[in-house]
CSV table of C-alpha atoms in Angstrom, one decimal:
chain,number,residue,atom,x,y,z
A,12,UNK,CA,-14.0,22.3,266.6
A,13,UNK,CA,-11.1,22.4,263.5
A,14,UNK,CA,-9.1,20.4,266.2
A,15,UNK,CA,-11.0,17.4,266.3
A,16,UNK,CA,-12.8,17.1,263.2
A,17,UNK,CA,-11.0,13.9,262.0
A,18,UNK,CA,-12.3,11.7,265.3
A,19,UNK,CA,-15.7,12.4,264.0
A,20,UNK,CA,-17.2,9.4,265.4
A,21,UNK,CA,-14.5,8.6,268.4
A,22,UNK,CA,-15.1,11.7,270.0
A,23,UNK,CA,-17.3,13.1,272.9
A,24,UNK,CA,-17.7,16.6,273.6
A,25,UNK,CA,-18.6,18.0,276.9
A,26,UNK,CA,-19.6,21.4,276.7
A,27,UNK,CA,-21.5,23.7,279.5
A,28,UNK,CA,-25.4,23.5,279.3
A,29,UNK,CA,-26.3,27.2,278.2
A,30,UNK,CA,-24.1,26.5,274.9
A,31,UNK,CA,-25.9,26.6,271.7
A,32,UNK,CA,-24.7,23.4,269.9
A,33,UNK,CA,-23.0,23.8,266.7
A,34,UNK,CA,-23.4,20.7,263.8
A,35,UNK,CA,-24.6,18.1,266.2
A,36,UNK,CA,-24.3,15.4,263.5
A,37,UNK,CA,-20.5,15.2,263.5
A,38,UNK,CA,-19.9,14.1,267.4
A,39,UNK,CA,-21.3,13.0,270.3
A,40,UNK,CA,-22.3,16.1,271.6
A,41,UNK,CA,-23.1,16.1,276.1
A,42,UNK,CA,-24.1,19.3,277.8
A,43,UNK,CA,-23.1,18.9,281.5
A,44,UNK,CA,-21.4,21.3,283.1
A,45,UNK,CA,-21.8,24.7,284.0
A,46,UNK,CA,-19.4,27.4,283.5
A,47,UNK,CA,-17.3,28.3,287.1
A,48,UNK,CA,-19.8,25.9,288.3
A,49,UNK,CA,-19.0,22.3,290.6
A,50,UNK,CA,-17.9,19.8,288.1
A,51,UNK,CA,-18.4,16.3,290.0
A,52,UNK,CA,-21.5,15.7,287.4
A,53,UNK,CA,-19.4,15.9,284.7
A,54,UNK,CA,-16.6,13.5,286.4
A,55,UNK,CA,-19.0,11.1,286.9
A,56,UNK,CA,-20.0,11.1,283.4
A,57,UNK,CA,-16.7,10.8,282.3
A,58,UNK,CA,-15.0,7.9,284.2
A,59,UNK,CA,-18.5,5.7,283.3
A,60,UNK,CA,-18.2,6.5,279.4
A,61,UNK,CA,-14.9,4.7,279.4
A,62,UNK,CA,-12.9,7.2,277.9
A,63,UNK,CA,-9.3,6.7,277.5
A,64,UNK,CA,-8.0,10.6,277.0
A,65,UNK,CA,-9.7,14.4,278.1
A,66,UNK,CA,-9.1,17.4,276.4
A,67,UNK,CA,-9.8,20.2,278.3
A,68,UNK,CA,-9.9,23.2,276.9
A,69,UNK,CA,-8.5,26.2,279.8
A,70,UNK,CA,-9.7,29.5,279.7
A,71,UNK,CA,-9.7,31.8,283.0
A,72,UNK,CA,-13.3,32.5,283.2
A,73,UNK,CA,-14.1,28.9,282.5
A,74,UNK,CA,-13.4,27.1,285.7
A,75,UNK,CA,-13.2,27.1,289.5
A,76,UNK,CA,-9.9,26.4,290.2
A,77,UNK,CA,-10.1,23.8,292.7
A,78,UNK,CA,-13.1,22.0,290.7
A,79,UNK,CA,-10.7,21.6,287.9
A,80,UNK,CA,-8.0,20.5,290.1
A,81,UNK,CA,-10.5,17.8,291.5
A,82,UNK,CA,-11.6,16.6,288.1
A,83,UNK,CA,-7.7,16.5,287.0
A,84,UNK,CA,-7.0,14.2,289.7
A,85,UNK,CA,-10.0,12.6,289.6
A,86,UNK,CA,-9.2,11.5,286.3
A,87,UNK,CA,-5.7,10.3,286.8
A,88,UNK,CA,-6.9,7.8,289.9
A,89,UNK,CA,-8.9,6.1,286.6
A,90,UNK,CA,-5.9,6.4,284.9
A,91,UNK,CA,-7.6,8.6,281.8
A,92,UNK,CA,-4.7,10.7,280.6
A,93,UNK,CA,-5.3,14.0,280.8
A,94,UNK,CA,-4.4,17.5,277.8
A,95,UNK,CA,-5.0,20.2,278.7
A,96,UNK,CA,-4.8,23.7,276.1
A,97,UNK,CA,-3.9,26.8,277.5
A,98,UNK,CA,-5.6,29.5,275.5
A,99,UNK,CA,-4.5,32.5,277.8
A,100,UNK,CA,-1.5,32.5,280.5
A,101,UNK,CA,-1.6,35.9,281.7
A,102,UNK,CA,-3.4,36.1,285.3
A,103,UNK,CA,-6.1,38.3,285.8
A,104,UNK,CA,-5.5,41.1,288.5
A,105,UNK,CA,-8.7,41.2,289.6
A,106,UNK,CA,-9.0,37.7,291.0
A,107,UNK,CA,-6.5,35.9,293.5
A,108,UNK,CA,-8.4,32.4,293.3
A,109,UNK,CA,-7.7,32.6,289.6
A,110,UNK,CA,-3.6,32.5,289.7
A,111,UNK,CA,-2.1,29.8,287.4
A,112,UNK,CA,0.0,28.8,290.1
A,113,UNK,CA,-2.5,27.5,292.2
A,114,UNK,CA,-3.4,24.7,289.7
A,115,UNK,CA,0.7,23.9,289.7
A,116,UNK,CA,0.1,20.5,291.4
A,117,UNK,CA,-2.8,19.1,289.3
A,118,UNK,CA,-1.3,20.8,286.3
A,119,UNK,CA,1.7,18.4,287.1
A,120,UNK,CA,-0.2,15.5,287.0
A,121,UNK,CA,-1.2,16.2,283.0
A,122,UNK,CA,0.0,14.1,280.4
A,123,UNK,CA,0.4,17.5,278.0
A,124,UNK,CA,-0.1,21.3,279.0
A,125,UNK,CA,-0.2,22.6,275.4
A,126,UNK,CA,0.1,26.3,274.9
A,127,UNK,CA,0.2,28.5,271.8
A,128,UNK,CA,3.2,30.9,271.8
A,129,UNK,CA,7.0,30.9,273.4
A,130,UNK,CA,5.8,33.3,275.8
A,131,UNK,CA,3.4,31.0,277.5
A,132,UNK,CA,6.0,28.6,277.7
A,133,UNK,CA,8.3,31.1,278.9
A,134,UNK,CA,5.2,32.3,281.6
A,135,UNK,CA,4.6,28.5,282.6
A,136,UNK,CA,8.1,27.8,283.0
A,137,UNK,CA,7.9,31.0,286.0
A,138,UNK,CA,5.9,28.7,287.5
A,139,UNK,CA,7.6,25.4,287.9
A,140,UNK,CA,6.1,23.8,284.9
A,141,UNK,CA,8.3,22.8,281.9
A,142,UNK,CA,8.5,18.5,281.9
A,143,UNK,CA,4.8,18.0,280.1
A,144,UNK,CA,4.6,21.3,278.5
A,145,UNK,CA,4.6,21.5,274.5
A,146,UNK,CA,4.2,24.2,271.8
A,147,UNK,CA,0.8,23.7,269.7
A,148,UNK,CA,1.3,26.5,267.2
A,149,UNK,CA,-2.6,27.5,266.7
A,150,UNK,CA,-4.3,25.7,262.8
A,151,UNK,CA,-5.0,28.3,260.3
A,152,UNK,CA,-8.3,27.7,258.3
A,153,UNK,CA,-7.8,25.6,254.7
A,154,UNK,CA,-9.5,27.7,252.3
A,155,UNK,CA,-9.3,27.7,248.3
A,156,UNK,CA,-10.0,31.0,247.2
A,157,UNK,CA,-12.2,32.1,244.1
A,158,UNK,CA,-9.6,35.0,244.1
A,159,UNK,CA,-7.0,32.4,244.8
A,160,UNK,CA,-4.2,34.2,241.5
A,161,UNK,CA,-1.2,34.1,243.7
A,162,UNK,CA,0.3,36.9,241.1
A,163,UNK,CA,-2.8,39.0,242.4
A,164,UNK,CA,-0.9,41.6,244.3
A,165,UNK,CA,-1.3,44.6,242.3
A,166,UNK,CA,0.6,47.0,244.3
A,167,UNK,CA,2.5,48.7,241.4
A,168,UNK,CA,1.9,53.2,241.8
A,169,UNK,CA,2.8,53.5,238.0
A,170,UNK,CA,-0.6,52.0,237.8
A,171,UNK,CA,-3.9,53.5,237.3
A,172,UNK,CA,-5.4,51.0,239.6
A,173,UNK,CA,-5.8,51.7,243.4
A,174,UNK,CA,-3.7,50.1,246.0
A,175,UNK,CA,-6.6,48.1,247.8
A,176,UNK,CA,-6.2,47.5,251.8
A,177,UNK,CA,-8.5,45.7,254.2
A,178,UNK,CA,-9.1,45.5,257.8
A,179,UNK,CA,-11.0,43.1,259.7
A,180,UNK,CA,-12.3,42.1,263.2
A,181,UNK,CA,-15.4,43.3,265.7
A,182,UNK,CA,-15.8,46.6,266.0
A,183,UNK,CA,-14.0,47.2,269.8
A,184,UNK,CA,-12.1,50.4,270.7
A,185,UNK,CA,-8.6,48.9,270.9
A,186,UNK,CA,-8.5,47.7,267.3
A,187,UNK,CA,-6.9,50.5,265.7
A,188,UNK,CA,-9.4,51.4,263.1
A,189,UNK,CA,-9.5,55.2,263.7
A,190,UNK,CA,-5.5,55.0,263.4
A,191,UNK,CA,-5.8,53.2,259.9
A,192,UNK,CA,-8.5,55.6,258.9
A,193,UNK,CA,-6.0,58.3,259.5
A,194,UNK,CA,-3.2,56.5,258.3
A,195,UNK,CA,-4.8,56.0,255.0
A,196,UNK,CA,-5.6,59.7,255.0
A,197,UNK,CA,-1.8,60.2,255.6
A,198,UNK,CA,-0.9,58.1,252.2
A,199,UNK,CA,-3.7,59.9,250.0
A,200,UNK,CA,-1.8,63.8,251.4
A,201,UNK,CA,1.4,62.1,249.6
A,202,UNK,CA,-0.1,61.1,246.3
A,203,UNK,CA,-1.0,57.1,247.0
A,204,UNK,CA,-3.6,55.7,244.7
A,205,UNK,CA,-5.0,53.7,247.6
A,206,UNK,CA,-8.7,52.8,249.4
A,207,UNK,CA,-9.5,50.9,252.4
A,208,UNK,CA,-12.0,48.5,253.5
A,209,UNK,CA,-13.2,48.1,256.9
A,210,UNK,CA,-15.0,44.7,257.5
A,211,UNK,CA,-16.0,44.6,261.3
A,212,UNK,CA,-19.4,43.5,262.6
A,213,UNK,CA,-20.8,45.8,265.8
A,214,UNK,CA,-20.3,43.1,268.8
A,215,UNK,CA,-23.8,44.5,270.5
A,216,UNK,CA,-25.5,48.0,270.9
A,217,UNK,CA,-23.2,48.5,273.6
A,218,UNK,CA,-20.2,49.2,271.3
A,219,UNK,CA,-22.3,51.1,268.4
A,220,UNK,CA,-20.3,54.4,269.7
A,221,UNK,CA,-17.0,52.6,268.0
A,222,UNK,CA,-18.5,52.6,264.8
A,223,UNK,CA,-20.4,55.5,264.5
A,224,UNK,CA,-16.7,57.4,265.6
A,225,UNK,CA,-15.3,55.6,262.5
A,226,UNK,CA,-18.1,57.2,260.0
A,227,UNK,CA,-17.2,60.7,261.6
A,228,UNK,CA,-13.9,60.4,261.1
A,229,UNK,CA,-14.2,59.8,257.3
A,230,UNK,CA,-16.5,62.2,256.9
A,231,UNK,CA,-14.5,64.6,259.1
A,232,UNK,CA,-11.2,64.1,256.8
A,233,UNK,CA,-13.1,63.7,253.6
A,234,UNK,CA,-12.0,60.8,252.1
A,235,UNK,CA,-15.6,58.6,251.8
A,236,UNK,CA,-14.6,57.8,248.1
A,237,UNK,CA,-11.5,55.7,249.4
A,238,UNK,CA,-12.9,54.5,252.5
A,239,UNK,CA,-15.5,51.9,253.2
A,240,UNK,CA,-17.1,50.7,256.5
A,241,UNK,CA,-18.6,47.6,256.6
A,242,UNK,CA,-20.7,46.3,259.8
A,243,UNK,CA,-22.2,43.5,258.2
A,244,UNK,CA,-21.9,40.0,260.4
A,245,UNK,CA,-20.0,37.8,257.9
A,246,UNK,CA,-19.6,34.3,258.1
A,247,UNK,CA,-15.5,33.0,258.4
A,248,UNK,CA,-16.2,31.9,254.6
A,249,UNK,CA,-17.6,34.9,253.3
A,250,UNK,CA,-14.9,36.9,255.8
A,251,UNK,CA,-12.4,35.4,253.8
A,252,UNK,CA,-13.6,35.4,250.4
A,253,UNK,CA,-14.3,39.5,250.8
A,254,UNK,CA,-10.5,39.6,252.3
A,255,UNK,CA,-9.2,37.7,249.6
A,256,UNK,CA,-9.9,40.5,246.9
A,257,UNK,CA,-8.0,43.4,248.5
A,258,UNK,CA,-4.3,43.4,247.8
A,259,UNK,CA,-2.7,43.2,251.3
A,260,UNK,CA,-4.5,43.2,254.9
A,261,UNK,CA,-3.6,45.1,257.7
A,262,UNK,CA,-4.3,44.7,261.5
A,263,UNK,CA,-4.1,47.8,263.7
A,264,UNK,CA,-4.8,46.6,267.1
A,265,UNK,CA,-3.4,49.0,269.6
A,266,UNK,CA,-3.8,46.5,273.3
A,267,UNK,CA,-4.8,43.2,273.5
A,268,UNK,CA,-4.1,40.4,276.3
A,269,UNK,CA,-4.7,37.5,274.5
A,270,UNK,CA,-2.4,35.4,273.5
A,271,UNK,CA,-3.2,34.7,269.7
A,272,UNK,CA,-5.9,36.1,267.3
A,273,UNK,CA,-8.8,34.2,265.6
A,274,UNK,CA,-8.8,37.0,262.9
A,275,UNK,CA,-5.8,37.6,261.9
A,276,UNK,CA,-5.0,33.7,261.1
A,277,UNK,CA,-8.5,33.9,258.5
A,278,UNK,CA,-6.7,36.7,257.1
A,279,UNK,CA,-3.5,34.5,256.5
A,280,UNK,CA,-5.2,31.7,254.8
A,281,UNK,CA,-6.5,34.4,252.4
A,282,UNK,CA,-2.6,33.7,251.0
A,283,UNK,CA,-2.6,38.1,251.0
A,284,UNK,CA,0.8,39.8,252.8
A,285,UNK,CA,-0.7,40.8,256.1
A,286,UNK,CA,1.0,43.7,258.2
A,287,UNK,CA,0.3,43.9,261.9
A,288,UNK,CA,0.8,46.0,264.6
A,289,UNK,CA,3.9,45.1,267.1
A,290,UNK,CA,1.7,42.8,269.8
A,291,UNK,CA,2.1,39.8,271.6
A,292,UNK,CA,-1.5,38.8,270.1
A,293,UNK,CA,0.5,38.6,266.7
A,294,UNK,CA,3.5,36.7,268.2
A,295,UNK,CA,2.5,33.4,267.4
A,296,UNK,CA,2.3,34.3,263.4
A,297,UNK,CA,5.2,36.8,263.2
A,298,UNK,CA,7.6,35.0,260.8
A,299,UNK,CA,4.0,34.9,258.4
A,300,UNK,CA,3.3,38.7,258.8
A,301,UNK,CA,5.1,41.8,257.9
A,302,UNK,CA,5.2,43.8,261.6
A,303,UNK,CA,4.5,47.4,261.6
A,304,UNK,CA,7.2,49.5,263.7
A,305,UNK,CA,4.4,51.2,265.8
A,306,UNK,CA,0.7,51.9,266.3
A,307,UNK,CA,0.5,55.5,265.4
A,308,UNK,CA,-1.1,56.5,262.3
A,309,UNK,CA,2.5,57.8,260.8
A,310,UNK,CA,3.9,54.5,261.8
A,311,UNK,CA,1.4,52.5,260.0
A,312,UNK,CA,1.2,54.8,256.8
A,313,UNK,CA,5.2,54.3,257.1
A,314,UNK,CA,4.7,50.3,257.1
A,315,UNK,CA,2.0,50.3,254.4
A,316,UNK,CA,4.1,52.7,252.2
A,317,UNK,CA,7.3,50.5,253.0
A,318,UNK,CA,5.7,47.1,251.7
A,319,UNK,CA,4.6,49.2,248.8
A,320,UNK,CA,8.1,50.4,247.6
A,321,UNK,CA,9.3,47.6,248.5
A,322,UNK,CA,6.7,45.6,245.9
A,323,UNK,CA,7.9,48.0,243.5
A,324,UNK,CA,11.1,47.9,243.6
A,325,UNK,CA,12.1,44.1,244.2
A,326,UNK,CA,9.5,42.2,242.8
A,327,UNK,CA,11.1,39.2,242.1
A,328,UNK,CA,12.4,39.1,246.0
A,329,UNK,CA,8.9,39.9,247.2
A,330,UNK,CA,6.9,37.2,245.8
A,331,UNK,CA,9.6,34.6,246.7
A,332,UNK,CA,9.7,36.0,250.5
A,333,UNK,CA,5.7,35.5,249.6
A,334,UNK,CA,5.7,31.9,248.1
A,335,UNK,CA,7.8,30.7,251.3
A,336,UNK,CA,5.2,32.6,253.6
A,337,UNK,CA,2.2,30.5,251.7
A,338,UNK,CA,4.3,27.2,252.4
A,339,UNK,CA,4.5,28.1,256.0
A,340,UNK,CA,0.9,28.5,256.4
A,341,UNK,CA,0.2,25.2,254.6
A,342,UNK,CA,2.1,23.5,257.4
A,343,UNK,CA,0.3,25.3,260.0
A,344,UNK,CA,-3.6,24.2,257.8
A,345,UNK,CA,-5.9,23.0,260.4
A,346,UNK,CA,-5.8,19.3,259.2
A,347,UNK,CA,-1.8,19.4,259.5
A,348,UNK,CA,-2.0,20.8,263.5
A,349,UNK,CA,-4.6,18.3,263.9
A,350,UNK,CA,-3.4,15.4,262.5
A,351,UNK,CA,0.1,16.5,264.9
A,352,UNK,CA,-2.0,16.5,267.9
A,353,UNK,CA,-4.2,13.7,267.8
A,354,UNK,CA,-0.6,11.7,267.3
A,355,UNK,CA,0.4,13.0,270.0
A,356,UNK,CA,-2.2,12.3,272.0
A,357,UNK,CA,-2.1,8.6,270.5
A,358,UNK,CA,1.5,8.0,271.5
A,359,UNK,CA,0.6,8.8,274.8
A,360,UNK,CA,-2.1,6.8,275.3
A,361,UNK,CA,0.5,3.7,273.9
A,362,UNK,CA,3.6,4.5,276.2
A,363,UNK,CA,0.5,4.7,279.1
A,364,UNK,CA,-0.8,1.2,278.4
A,365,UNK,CA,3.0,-0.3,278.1
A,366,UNK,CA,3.3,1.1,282.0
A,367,UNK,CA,0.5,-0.4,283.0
């Protein structure tokens, strides 16, 4: 959707019938396929609409394999270039008709395979595929702050403020809340002036266990006055904006096999240091966050205690490491990986026409 915001009016969107349609007024919006589904409906709508490029956006559980092979070459016959956007590279086990290698030769036939971190490249590359592949680092949201005081860290221990922390995400068993809680509990034993808060939505009743674990353990160590749970389903602006008044943000996550997280990149655009936990899902923003050495609750009371000190005792060098950080993520803004892309995408469609 932040991809393709500038087209406004040149785009059309195909999305699956079941989908609930988000701000219809922007694009041309066509439910017509359905998901895993046969997709010679939606080829047939395409080649008559004369479009001149397809975006296809690739997920595992999306597709049937050889439909989207069919539709791939289907559209190269009409000589509509073809993108596609890898949001996951790592096969399932489960499933032998969904192995990436099996879409090698169609794949092949792609203007652009576009992928989000080195070790999708690295993972396509296995595969035979390297000529039309090219990093597309994922956008980070453009948000101006009300909190937005760059100076706002206030991490100094001489002070009779708290420290204030944040966590964020649905609340799933593999995210590493119970290991901040404790954590947390660890840096109040030693004396830190510090609270937490905890912003993560329960997904459905099927994972209200998750949270109601978290409330025990808070009550169990006896630290409700420095830790707050929140289960409250917030919008990304309102995510943001309660993110934006904690000092620093931290991501726990303990397993994960996706390739990039939604989260963590709305807690960058917040312009807070950000601390994660040592996982691929974090690859693609590791020279913007500050990486834990482990997932244990000692190891993240070590990292939070270490960016702490190290506040304290080289200011000056902190901020700067910080201001260079905020630069970064400006170039990675939404409208900057957008504007990149559809140039792309442009130039492609140019070099076509001059072949033809």
């Amino acid at each position: 959707k932040n991809l393709f915001k500038p087209l406004k009016n040149d785009a059309i969107i195909y999305t699956p019938y079941d989908e609930e349609l988000i701000s219809k007024d922007e694009v041309s919006i066509i439910p017509s396929w359905s998901m895993g589904g046969d997709l010679s409906e939606l080829t047939r709508l395409i080649i008559s609409s004369n479009i001149t490029s397809l975006i296809i956006q690739f997920n595992y559980g999306f597709y049937e394999f050889e439909s989207l092979s069919n539709l791939i070459i289907s559209m190269r016959k009409n000589n509509i270039n073809v993108h596609i956007i890898l949001h996951s590279t790592i096969d399932p086990t489960s499933q032998n008709s969904k192995k990436l290698f099996l879409m090698v030769k169609s794949f092949q036939e792609c203007q652009r395979l576009l992928v989000h971190t080195i070790s999708d490249l690295n993972r396509l590359k296995e595969i035979g595929l390297v000529e039309n592949v090219s990093l597309l680092r994922h956008g980070i949201p453009e948000y101006k702050s009300l909190n937005d005081n760059r100076n706002f860290f206030n991490l100094s221990t001489s002070s009779k403020e708290s420290v204030s922390i944040a966590s964020y995400g649905f609340c799933f068993p593999n995210k590493g809340f119970k290991e901040l809680i404790m954590a947390i509990d660890i840096l109040i034993k030693k004396g830190f002036n510090i609270n937490l808060k905890i912003y993560s939505a329960i997904y459905n009743e099927d994972y209200k266990w998750v949270f109601d674990e978290l409330i025990e353990l808070v009550n169990f160590l006896n630290i409700n006055d420095s830790v707050i749970l929140n289960s409250t389903y917030m919008d990304d602006i309102d995510s943001i904006e309660a993110l934006s008044k904690s000092d620093f943000i931290v991501f726990p996550y303990q397993t994960s096999n996706e390739s990039s997280s939604a989260s963590v990149r709305q807690a960058l655009s917040t312009m807070r240091p950000v601390l994660a936990t040592p996982l691929e899902i974090f690859d693609d923003v590791s020279e913007l966050v500050y990486t834990l050495n482990g997932f244990s609750p000692d190891q993240i009371a070590e990292g939070i205690s270490e960016l702490i000190s190290s506040y304290n005792m080289f200011p000056k060098q902190f901020m700067s490491t910080e201001a260079k950080k905020i630069d970064l993520i400006a170039q990675r803004g939404f409208s900057q990986v957008s504007k990149r892309f559809l140039n792309m995408i442009k130039s492609l469609e140019i070099n076509a026409n001059e072949h033809h």
